Short mmCIF file of C-alpha atoms in Angstrom, two decimals:
data_model
loop_
_atom_site.label_atom_id
_atom_site.label_comp_id
_atom_site.label_asym_id
_atom_site.label_seq_id
_atom_site.Cartn_x
_atom_site.Cartn_y
_atom_site.Cartn_z
CA UNK A 187 0.00 0.00 0.00
CA UNK A 188 3.01 2.30 0.26
CA UNK A 189 2.74 2.88 -3.47
CA UNK A 190 -0.57 4.74 -3.01
CA UNK A 191 1.07 7.13 -0.57
CA UNK A 192 3.92 7.70 -3.01
CA UNK A 193 1.49 8.45 -5.81
CA UNK A 194 -0.41 10.91 -3.62
CA UNK A 195 2.80 12.86 -2.96
CA UNK A 196 4.00 12.56 -6.53
CA UNK A 197 0.83 13.91 -8.16
CA UNK A 198 -1.41 12.66 -10.89
CA UNK A 199 -0.44 9.20 -12.13
CA UNK A 200 -2.31 7.28 -14.74
CA UNK A 201 -1.88 3.59 -15.55
CA UNK A 202 -3.49 1.32 -18.02
CA UNK A 203 -4.21 -2.28 -17.02
CA UNK A 204 -1.36 -4.58 -17.76
CA UNK A 205 -1.33 -8.22 -18.73
CA UNK A 206 -0.77 -10.88 -16.17
CA UNK A 207 2.69 -11.58 -17.42
CA UNK A 208 3.87 -8.05 -16.45
CA UNK A 209 3.67 -8.76 -12.75
CA UNK A 210 6.42 -10.58 -10.95
CA UNK A 211 4.94 -13.38 -8.83
CA UNK A 212 6.15 -13.84 -5.30
CA UNK A 213 8.17 -16.97 -4.76
CA UNK A 214 7.35 -19.23 -1.90
CA UNK A 215 7.29 -22.79 -0.64
CA UNK A 216 4.00 -23.44 -2.44
CA UNK A 217 5.38 -22.46 -5.84
CA UNK A 218 5.00 -25.96 -7.22
CA UNK A 219 1.41 -26.37 -6.08
CA UNK A 220 -1.53 -25.38 -8.26
CA UNK A 221 -5.10 -26.67 -8.70
CA UNK A 222 -7.65 -26.51 -11.47
CA UNK A 223 -11.07 -26.12 -9.91
CA UNK A 224 -14.11 -23.92 -9.57
CA UNK A 225 -13.06 -21.42 -6.94
CA UNK A 226 -14.56 -18.10 -5.85
CA UNK A 227 -16.99 -18.23 -8.70
CA UNK A 228 -14.40 -18.36 -11.48
CA UNK A 229 -12.31 -21.04 -13.07
CA UNK A 230 -8.74 -21.78 -12.14
CA UNK A 231 -6.50 -24.56 -13.36
CA UNK A 232 -5.55 -27.79 -11.73
CA UNK A 233 -2.01 -29.05 -11.96
CA UNK A 234 -0.08 -31.96 -10.52
CA UNK A 235 1.22 -31.34 -7.03
CA UNK A 236 4.77 -31.28 -8.29
CA UNK A 237 5.11 -28.99 -11.29
CA UNK A 238 8.54 -30.37 -12.07
CA UNK A 239 6.80 -33.41 -13.52
CA UNK A 240 5.98 -31.35 -16.61
CA UNK A 241 9.68 -31.15 -17.49
CA UNK A 242 9.90 -34.92 -17.89
CA UNK A 243 6.70 -35.71 -19.76
CA UNK A 244 7.29 -38.93 -21.62
CA UNK A 245 6.35 -39.70 -25.18
CA UNK A 246 4.65 -42.90 -24.10
CA UNK A 247 2.16 -40.76 -22.14
CA UNK A 248 0.88 -39.03 -25.26
CA UNK A 249 -2.52 -40.18 -26.52
CA UNK A 250 -2.47 -42.73 -29.29
CA UNK A 251 1.10 -43.88 -28.59
CA UNK A 252 2.08 -47.30 -27.30
CA UNK A 253 3.19 -47.27 -23.69
CA UNK A 254 6.53 -48.63 -22.62
CA UNK A 255 9.98 -47.42 -21.72
CA UNK A 256 11.68 -48.85 -24.81
CA UNK A 257 9.25 -47.17 -27.22
CA UNK A 258 9.50 -43.86 -25.42
CA UNK A 259 13.31 -43.99 -25.46
CA UNK A 260 13.34 -44.84 -29.18
CA UNK A 261 10.96 -42.01 -30.03
CA UNK A 262 13.00 -39.49 -28.07
CA UNK A 263 16.30 -40.81 -29.44
CA UNK A 264 17.56 -40.74 -25.86
CA UNK A 265 21.23 -41.61 -26.20
CA UNK A 266 21.61 -41.33 -22.43
CA UNK A 267 19.21 -44.20 -21.86
CA UNK A 268 21.78 -46.91 -22.75
CA UNK A 269 22.99 -48.62 -25.92
CA UNK A 270 20.34 -50.34 -28.07
CA UNK A 271 22.09 -53.68 -27.98
CA UNK A 272 18.90 -55.76 -27.79
CA UNK A 273 17.47 -54.34 -31.02
CA UNK A 274 20.90 -54.58 -32.68
CA UNK A 275 21.19 -58.24 -31.72
CA UNK A 276 17.72 -58.89 -33.11
CA UNK A 277 18.61 -57.14 -36.38
CA UNK A 278 21.82 -59.17 -36.68
CA UNK A 279 19.97 -62.46 -36.14
CA UNK A 280 17.28 -61.55 -38.69
CA UNK A 281 19.88 -60.49 -41.28
CA UNK A 282 22.01 -63.61 -40.78
CA UNK A 283 19.05 -65.98 -40.97
CA UNK A 284 17.34 -64.14 -43.82
CA UNK A 285 20.52 -64.02 -45.90
CA UNK A 286 20.96 -67.76 -45.42
CA UNK A 287 17.51 -68.39 -46.85
CA UNK A 288 18.04 -65.86 -49.67
CA UNK A 289 21.32 -67.56 -50.68
CA UNK A 290 19.47 -70.78 -51.53
CA UNK A 291 17.60 -69.00 -54.31
CA UNK A 292 20.70 -67.29 -55.76
CA UNK A 293 22.98 -70.08 -56.97
CA UNK A 294 24.71 -67.72 -59.38
CA UNK A 295 26.12 -65.70 -56.43
CA UNK A 296 29.03 -66.62 -54.19
CA UNK A 297 28.16 -69.06 -51.40
CA UNK A 298 27.67 -67.47 -48.00
CA UNK A 299 30.87 -68.59 -46.31
CA UNK A 300 32.57 -67.49 -43.10
CA UNK A 301 33.86 -64.27 -44.66
CA UNK A 302 30.37 -63.35 -45.80
CA UNK A 303 28.95 -63.92 -42.32
CA UNK A 304 31.76 -61.86 -40.80
CA UNK A 305 30.89 -59.01 -43.16
CA UNK A 306 27.24 -59.22 -42.11
CA UNK A 307 28.26 -59.07 -38.44
CA UNK A 308 30.59 -56.15 -39.16
CA UNK A 309 27.66 -54.32 -40.76
CA UNK A 310 25.39 -55.00 -37.79
CA UNK A 311 27.87 -54.23 -34.99
CA UNK A 312 28.08 -50.43 -35.53
CA UNK A 313 24.31 -50.17 -35.13
CA UNK A 314 24.84 -50.42 -31.37
CA UNK A 315 26.17 -46.83 -31.55
CA UNK A 316 23.65 -45.48 -34.07
CA UNK A 317 22.13 -43.06 -31.53
CA UNK A 318 25.44 -41.76 -30.19
CA UNK A 319 27.41 -41.38 -33.42
CA UNK A 320 24.88 -41.67 -36.27
CA UNK A 321 27.08 -40.13 -39.00
CA UNK A 322 30.12 -42.44 -38.62
CA UNK A 323 27.78 -45.40 -38.23
CA UNK A 324 25.82 -44.74 -41.42
CA UNK A 325 29.00 -44.32 -43.49
CA UNK A 326 30.59 -47.36 -41.87
CA UNK A 327 27.56 -49.56 -42.54
CA UNK A 328 27.39 -48.30 -46.14
CA UNK A 329 31.07 -49.17 -46.65
CA UNK A 330 30.69 -52.68 -45.20
CA UNK A 331 27.55 -53.28 -47.26
CA UNK A 332 29.35 -52.20 -50.43
CA UNK A 333 32.26 -54.52 -49.58
CA UNK A 334 29.78 -57.39 -49.08
CA UNK A 335 28.31 -56.73 -52.55
CA UNK A 336 31.76 -56.40 -54.18
CA UNK A 337 32.60 -59.84 -52.78
CA UNK A 338 29.70 -61.27 -54.80
CA UNK A 339 27.61 -62.52 -51.89
CA UNK A 340 23.82 -62.92 -52.19
CA UNK A 341 21.43 -60.02 -52.16
CA UNK A 342 18.74 -59.92 -49.48
CA UNK A 343 18.33 -58.65 -45.89
CA UNK A 344 21.79 -57.06 -45.99
CA UNK A 345 20.06 -53.86 -47.06
CA UNK A 346 18.18 -53.80 -43.73
CA UNK A 347 21.47 -52.73 -42.11
CA UNK A 348 21.86 -49.59 -44.20
CA UNK A 349 18.14 -48.81 -43.86
CA UNK A 350 18.38 -48.86 -40.03
CA UNK A 351 21.57 -46.79 -40.04
CA UNK A 352 20.03 -44.17 -42.38
CA UNK A 353 16.88 -44.07 -40.28
CA UNK A 354 18.88 -43.32 -37.12
CA UNK A 355 20.93 -40.64 -38.86
CA UNK A 356 17.89 -38.83 -40.27
CA UNK A 357 15.86 -38.85 -37.05
CA UNK A 358 18.86 -37.36 -35.29
CA UNK A 359 18.95 -34.52 -37.81
CA UNK A 360 21.72 -35.75 -40.14
CA UNK A 361 19.68 -36.19 -43.29
CA UNK A 362 22.47 -34.94 -45.55
CA UNK A 363 24.91 -37.56 -44.23
CA UNK A 364 22.29 -40.27 -44.69
CA UNK A 365 21.62 -39.16 -48.27
CA UNK A 366 25.33 -39.15 -49.08
CA UNK A 367 25.83 -42.62 -47.59
CA UNK A 368 22.90 -44.05 -49.56
CA UNK A 369 24.02 -42.24 -52.71
CA UNK A 370 27.56 -43.59 -52.47
CA UNK A 371 26.26 -47.10 -51.86
CA UNK A 372 23.94 -46.87 -54.87
CA UNK A 373 26.74 -45.46 -57.07
CA UNK A 374 29.06 -48.27 -56.01
CA UNK A 375 26.39 -50.85 -56.76
CA UNK A 376 25.78 -49.20 -60.13
CA UNK A 377 29.49 -49.42 -61.04
CA UNK A 378 29.65 -53.02 -59.83
CA UNK A 379 26.60 -54.14 -61.82
CA UNK A 380 27.58 -52.56 -65.14
CA UNK A 381 31.37 -52.19 -65.29
CA UNK A 382 33.33 -53.84 -62.46
CA UNK A 383 31.65 -57.26 -62.65
CA UNK A 384 34.33 -58.44 -65.11
CA UNK A 385 37.04 -58.40 -62.45
CA UNK A 386 35.01 -59.27 -59.37
CA UNK A 387 33.30 -62.47 -58.17
CA UNK A 388 31.31 -64.43 -58.94
CA UNK A 389 33.16 -65.73 -61.97
CA UNK A 390 31.30 -65.54 -65.24
CA UNK A 391 28.90 -62.88 -64.03
CA UNK A 392 27.34 -60.63 -66.66
CA UNK A 393 26.01 -57.06 -66.61
CA UNK A 394 22.80 -56.45 -64.68
CA UNK A 395 19.78 -55.08 -66.55
CA UNK A 396 19.36 -51.33 -66.22
CA UNK A 397 15.75 -51.83 -65.19
CA UNK A 398 16.80 -53.08 -61.75
CA UNK A 399 18.25 -49.65 -60.92
CA UNK A 400 14.78 -48.16 -60.65
CA UNK A 401 13.76 -50.37 -57.70
CA UNK A 402 17.14 -49.69 -56.08
CA UNK A 403 16.64 -45.93 -56.38
CA UNK A 404 13.05 -46.26 -55.14
CA UNK A 405 14.31 -48.19 -52.10
CA UNK A 406 16.79 -45.41 -51.26
CA UNK A 407 14.16 -42.68 -51.65
CA UNK A 408 11.64 -44.66 -49.56
CA UNK A 409 14.15 -45.09 -46.72
CA UNK A 410 14.95 -41.36 -46.67
CA UNK A 411 11.28 -40.33 -46.93
CA UNK A 412 10.16 -42.66 -44.12
CA UNK A 413 13.01 -41.51 -41.91
CA UNK A 414 12.23 -37.86 -42.54
CA UNK A 415 8.56 -38.44 -41.72
CA UNK A 416 9.46 -40.01 -38.40
CA UNK A 417 11.89 -37.18 -37.63
CA UNK A 418 9.25 -34.51 -38.27
CA UNK A 419 6.67 -36.30 -36.15
CA UNK A 420 9.19 -36.71 -33.35
CA UNK A 421 9.97 -32.99 -33.41
CA UNK A 422 6.26 -32.21 -33.31
CA UNK A 423 5.81 -34.41 -30.25
CA UNK A 424 8.80 -32.76 -28.57
CA UNK A 425 7.30 -29.33 -29.29
CA UNK A 426 3.97 -30.53 -27.91
CA UNK A 427 5.66 -31.63 -24.68
CA UNK A 428 7.44 -28.28 -24.40
CA UNK A 429 4.20 -26.37 -25.04
CA UNK A 430 2.38 -28.41 -22.41
CA UNK A 431 5.11 -27.81 -19.86
CA UNK A 432 5.15 -24.07 -20.62
CA UNK A 433 1.36 -23.89 -20.39
CA UNK A 434 1.35 -25.64 -17.03
CA UNK A 435 4.06 -23.35 -15.70
CA UNK A 436 2.09 -20.34 -16.96
CA UNK A 437 -1.12 -21.55 -15.32
CA UNK A 438 0.78 -22.19 -12.08
CA UNK A 439 2.15 -18.63 -12.16
CA UNK A 440 -1.32 -17.22 -12.77
CA UNK A 441 -2.73 -19.26 -9.91
CA UNK A 442 0.00 -18.04 -7.56
CA UNK A 443 -0.75 -14.46 -8.57
CA UNK A 444 -4.47 -14.97 -7.97
CA UNK A 445 -3.89 -16.41 -4.51
CA UNK A 446 -1.39 -13.66 -3.67
CA UNK A 447 -3.92 -10.99 -4.70
CA UNK A 448 -6.68 -12.61 -2.65
CA UNK A 449 -4.53 -12.88 0.47
CA UNK A 450 -3.20 -9.35 0.03
CA UNK A 451 -6.65 -7.82 -0.34
CA UNK A 452 -8.13 -9.76 2.56
CA UNK A 453 -5.28 -9.17 4.97
CA UNK A 454 -4.51 -5.58 4.01
CA UNK A 455 -8.08 -4.41 4.57
CA UNK A 456 -8.68 -6.26 7.82
CA UNK A 457 -5.29 -5.47 9.31
CA UNK A 458 -5.73 -1.77 8.46
CA UNK A 459 -8.97 -1.76 10.45
CA UNK A 460 -7.30 -3.65 13.28
CA UNK A 461 -4.36 -1.22 13.27
CA UNK A 462 -6.59 1.85 13.50
CA UNK A 463 -8.77 0.37 16.23
CA UNK A 464 -5.78 -0.84 18.20
CA UNK A 465 -4.46 2.73 18.22
CA UNK A 466 -7.84 4.00 19.38
CA UNK A 467 -8.01 1.38 22.13
CA UNK A 468 -4.54 2.20 23.42
CA UNK A 469 -5.26 5.92 23.45
CA UNK A 470 -8.57 5.55 25.32
CA UNK A 471 -7.75 2.61 27.56
CA UNK A 472 -7.46 4.79 30.69
CA UNK A 473 -9.63 7.80 29.86
CA UNK A 474 -12.58 6.04 28.16
CA UNK A 475 -12.63 2.28 28.86
CA UNK A 476 -16.02 1.87 27.19
CA UNK A 477 -14.76 3.28 23.90
CA UNK A 478 -11.66 1.12 24.21
CA UNK A 479 -13.94 -1.90 24.63
CA UNK A 480 -15.75 -0.94 21.44
CA UNK A 481 -12.42 -0.76 19.60
CA UNK A 482 -11.45 -4.20 20.87
CA UNK A 483 -14.82 -5.57 19.76
CA UNK A 484 -14.19 -4.18 16.27
CA UNK A 485 -10.72 -5.77 16.25
CA UNK A 486 -12.22 -9.13 17.18
CA UNK A 487 -14.85 -8.94 14.40
CA UNK A 488 -12.32 -7.83 11.77
CA UNK A 489 -9.83 -10.54 12.69
CA UNK A 490 -12.55 -13.19 12.67
CA UNK A 491 -13.66 -12.17 9.18
CA UNK A 492 -10.07 -12.11 7.94
CA UNK A 493 -9.43 -15.59 9.31
CA UNK A 494 -12.57 -16.86 7.60
CA UNK A 495 -11.59 -15.48 4.20
CA UNK A 496 -8.00 -16.72 4.53
CA UNK A 497 -9.31 -20.16 5.46
CA UNK A 498 -11.55 -20.09 2.38
CA UNK A 499 -8.56 -19.30 0.13
CA UNK A 500 -6.47 -22.04 1.73
CA UNK A 501 -9.31 -24.57 1.45
CA UNK A 502 -9.21 -24.17 -2.32
CA UNK A 503 -5.59 -25.35 -2.22
CA UNK A 504 -6.17 -28.34 0.03
CA UNK A 505 -9.40 -29.64 -1.49
CA UNK A 506 -9.49 -31.39 -4.88
CA UNK A 507 -12.55 -30.82 -7.02
CA UNK A 508 -14.79 -29.55 -4.20
CA UNK A 509 -16.69 -26.30 -4.42
CA UNK A 510 -15.79 -23.49 -2.01
CA UNK A 511 -17.69 -23.61 1.28
CA UNK A 512 -18.72 -19.95 1.00
CA UNK A 513 -19.56 -17.87 -2.07
CA UNK A 514 -16.94 -15.49 -3.37
CA UNK A 515 -17.43 -11.89 -2.19
CA UNK A 516 -18.98 -9.42 -4.59
CA UNK A 517 -20.68 -6.03 -4.69
CA UNK A 518 -23.57 -7.61 -2.80
CA UNK A 519 -21.32 -7.39 0.28
CA UNK A 520 -20.43 -3.75 -0.24
CA UNK A 521 -22.37 -2.80 2.88
CA UNK A 522 -19.94 -4.88 4.95
CA UNK A 523 -17.03 -2.88 3.55
CA UNK A 524 -18.83 0.35 4.44
CA UNK A 525 -19.40 -0.88 8.01
CA UNK A 526 -15.78 -1.96 8.43
CA UNK A 527 -14.53 1.38 7.10
CA UNK A 528 -16.90 3.13 9.49
CA UNK A 529 -15.44 1.16 12.37
CA UNK A 530 -12.03 2.48 11.33
CA UNK A 531 -13.33 6.06 11.43
CA UNK A 532 -13.99 6.46 7.70
CA UNK A 533 -17.38 7.63 6.51
CA UNK A 534 -18.24 6.12 3.14
CA UNK A 535 -21.09 7.13 0.86
CA UNK A 536 -22.16 4.87 -2.01
CA UNK A 537 -23.99 5.99 -5.14
CA UNK A 538 -25.06 4.05 -8.20
CA UNK A 539 -25.88 5.17 -11.73
CA UNK A 540 -27.66 3.32 -14.48
CA UNK A 541 -29.83 0.20 -14.35
CA UNK A 542 -28.15 -2.47 -12.25
CA UNK A 543 -27.25 -5.72 -13.97
CA UNK A 544 -25.94 -9.03 -12.67
CA UNK A 545 -22.19 -9.41 -12.98
CA UNK A 546 -20.23 -12.55 -13.86
CA UNK A 547 -18.54 -14.00 -10.75
CA UNK A 548 -15.05 -12.95 -11.88
CA UNK A 549 -16.05 -9.34 -12.54
CA UNK A 550 -18.08 -9.19 -9.32
CA UNK A 551 -15.13 -10.39 -7.25
CA UNK A 552 -12.71 -8.00 -9.00
CA UNK A 553 -15.03 -5.04 -8.44
CA UNK A 554 -15.37 -5.88 -4.73
CA UNK A 555 -11.61 -6.26 -4.26
CA UNK A 556 -10.84 -3.00 -6.11
CA UNK A 557 -13.24 -1.04 -3.90
CA UNK A 558 -11.88 -2.82 -0.83
CA UNK A 559 -8.29 -1.96 -1.71
CA UNK A 560 -9.16 1.66 -2.54
CA UNK A 561 -10.91 2.14 0.84
CA UNK A 562 -8.00 0.47 2.63
CA UNK A 563 -5.63 2.94 1.02
CA UNK A 564 -7.83 5.85 2.14
CA UNK A 565 -7.67 4.57 5.74
CA UNK A 566 -3.91 4.14 5.56
CA UNK A 567 -2.69 7.04 3.49
CA UNK A 568 -5.27 9.83 3.47
CA UNK A 569 -5.95 12.52 6.06
CA UNK A 570 -9.58 12.61 4.94
CA UNK A 571 -12.15 10.78 7.02
CA UNK A 572 -14.68 10.58 4.20
CA UNK A 573 -14.74 8.62 0.95
CA UNK A 574 -17.20 8.39 -1.94
CA UNK A 575 -17.86 5.25 -3.96
CA UNK A 576 -19.68 5.53 -7.26
CA UNK A 577 -20.82 2.47 -9.23
CA UNK A 578 -21.91 3.09 -12.80
CA UNK A 579 -23.65 0.38 -14.83
CA UNK A 580 -23.15 1.18 -18.49
CA UNK A 581 -23.58 -0.63 -21.77
CA UNK A 582 -21.38 -3.68 -21.41
CA UNK A 583 -19.11 -2.19 -18.75
CA UNK A 584 -18.93 -1.43 -15.04
CA UNK A 585 -17.52 1.94 -13.96
CA UNK A 586 -16.06 2.17 -10.42
CA UNK A 587 -14.85 5.42 -8.84
CA UNK A 588 -13.51 5.86 -5.30
CA UNK A 589 -12.70 9.44 -4.22
CA UNK A 590 -11.37 11.02 -1.05
CA UNK A 591 -10.59 14.65 -0.31
CA UNK A 592 -7.04 14.08 1.00
CA UNK A 593 -4.49 15.28 1.70
CA UNK A 594 -1.99 12.44 1.86
CA UNK A 595 -0.66 11.83 5.33
CA UNK A 596 2.89 11.19 4.08
CA UNK A 597 3.45 8.58 6.79
CA UNK A 598 4.66 5.03 6.31
CA UNK A 599 1.73 2.66 6.81
CA UNK A 600 3.69 -0.55 6.61
CA UNK A 601 2.16 -1.73 3.35
CA UNK A 602 3.73 -4.06 0.85
CA UNK A 603 3.49 -1.63 -2.07
CA UNK A 604 1.45 -4.10 -4.16
CA UNK A 605 -1.97 -2.51 -3.80
CA UNK A 606 -2.15 -0.64 -7.10
CA UNK A 607 -0.35 -3.46 -8.92
CA UNK A 608 -2.92 -5.94 -7.64
CA UNK A 609 -5.82 -3.75 -8.75
CA UNK A 610 -4.31 -3.32 -12.20
CA UNK A 611 -3.76 -7.06 -12.52
CA UNK A 612 -7.38 -7.78 -11.60
CA UNK A 613 -8.65 -5.26 -14.13
CA UNK A 614 -6.26 -6.41 -16.86
CA UNK A 615 -7.26 -10.06 -16.32
CA UNK A 616 -10.82 -9.11 -17.32
CA UNK A 617 -9.80 -6.75 -20.14
CA UNK A 618 -10.39 -3.59 -18.08
CA UNK A 619 -8.30 -0.61 -17.01
CA UNK A 620 -7.36 1.25 -13.82
CA UNK A 621 -6.51 4.92 -13.39
CA UNK A 622 -5.21 6.10 -10.01
CA UNK A 623 -3.78 9.46 -9.09
CA UNK A 624 -4.04 12.72 -7.23
CA UNK A 625 -6.80 15.18 -8.16
CA UNK A 626 -6.05 18.87 -8.73
CA UNK A 627 -7.88 19.80 -5.50
CA UNK A 628 -5.59 17.58 -3.39
CA UNK A 629 -7.77 14.51 -3.15
CA UNK A 630 -7.13 11.10 -4.65
CA UNK A 631 -9.16 9.07 -7.14
CA UNK A 632 -9.20 5.43 -8.20
CA UNK A 633 -11.17 4.85 -11.38
CA UNK A 634 -11.70 1.35 -12.80
CA UNK A 635 -13.55 0.23 -15.92
CA UNK A 636 -14.43 -3.46 -16.14
CA UNK A 637 -16.27 -5.35 -18.91
CA UNK A 638 -19.75 -6.32 -17.76
CA UNK A 639 -21.60 -8.70 -20.10
CA UNK A 640 -25.27 -9.04 -19.25
CA UNK A 641 -25.43 -12.70 -18.35
CA UNK A 642 -27.54 -12.77 -15.20
CA UNK A 643 -30.44 -10.87 -13.67
CA UNK A 644 -29.57 -8.25 -11.03
CA UNK A 645 -28.74 -9.61 -7.61
CA UNK A 646 -31.60 -8.71 -5.21
CA UNK A 647 -29.23 -8.20 -2.25
CA UNK A 648 -26.80 -5.93 -4.12
CA UNK A 649 -26.18 -2.83 -2.06
CA UNK A 650 -26.92 0.53 -3.72
#
């Protein structure tokens, strides 16, 4: 509240409502706690108890994706999760067995001897490191595969090795290296099939038909296209996880700000009344015990109300999915504010203009808190003992004005300095504005404009 006193001494200050992101939230032990629930008549967001969980959202938690640690690690390309030796062993077994069966149907090729099996194992072994060093692996596998073909061994599952290596390189962002490796392998196979066959095994081999190059090129393009598709989808899922984490952190910040505003408004108003009455009681304790008793009675009532509202705010944090025990305050409780201000020695007059309309819960709460904070600042910072509240119901908006005649006391009231910031945040959250500053005649004015869609009939208990 010290900021109101500073603005009184400084002169006329005008401020438009700012967005929520302009305020700096207070840090505290409950920073990682946030709930999504119906609270105080408006919607807030529920989050897991530990917000740090959002930073480790797993791919296998996304809808439509198979669950399981291995799948999630593969989709993320998590090199820190261990070497993929199980999948590499499976690929090696499939290639060895499949090549053995393929060799039976290719009698014109060299028999699959020990050297051929060693070459197959040499092509499969680097795949263990395909997530850590994808570029060396893809070129190494391409070189071994080309050596296998130059030795005249049977065609078949050997091409699975280069497909897996290219896939890993592309999904890790090395599409150019994968394309070069596949291109070099295809060029080597092209030279082997049409020119180098005369000097290489098997003996008596002739040139391959040019028509077989089309399926070979199609295979290379298909491997690159499939790998690129997986890479793009993986990046989209990673962006989705980052967006979800950022959204949850943003909602948690907004919830902390909302709770901080509620506690500030409740405590600042009630403690201001208690402070004034405590001073009265101390001054009159000996000379007028009856008046001192009245001051103590006011302190008891104000503290009881403050405890009730604080308990209501805290209940929204402890409960999960339950409605608040008491309705959120609104302009229907304006008479209570007037009575509390009167107990603190401030005479408040209330006037309304225009046909009254029902307010949405969020706007009703914001209007109540803005008036409450403005009256609290008058008690703390103004030498005037009178204040005027004007409520104007216009076309689609609510106009609030709180005036006092001043002057500013210029004394330190012990406030936190967040009063005006809290009012601006409340108004900005609803798309409204706040203007606060000294008037030319020495008084002070708080003027708020809030959107007011006509959604409900007027509240019968609303105080004029």
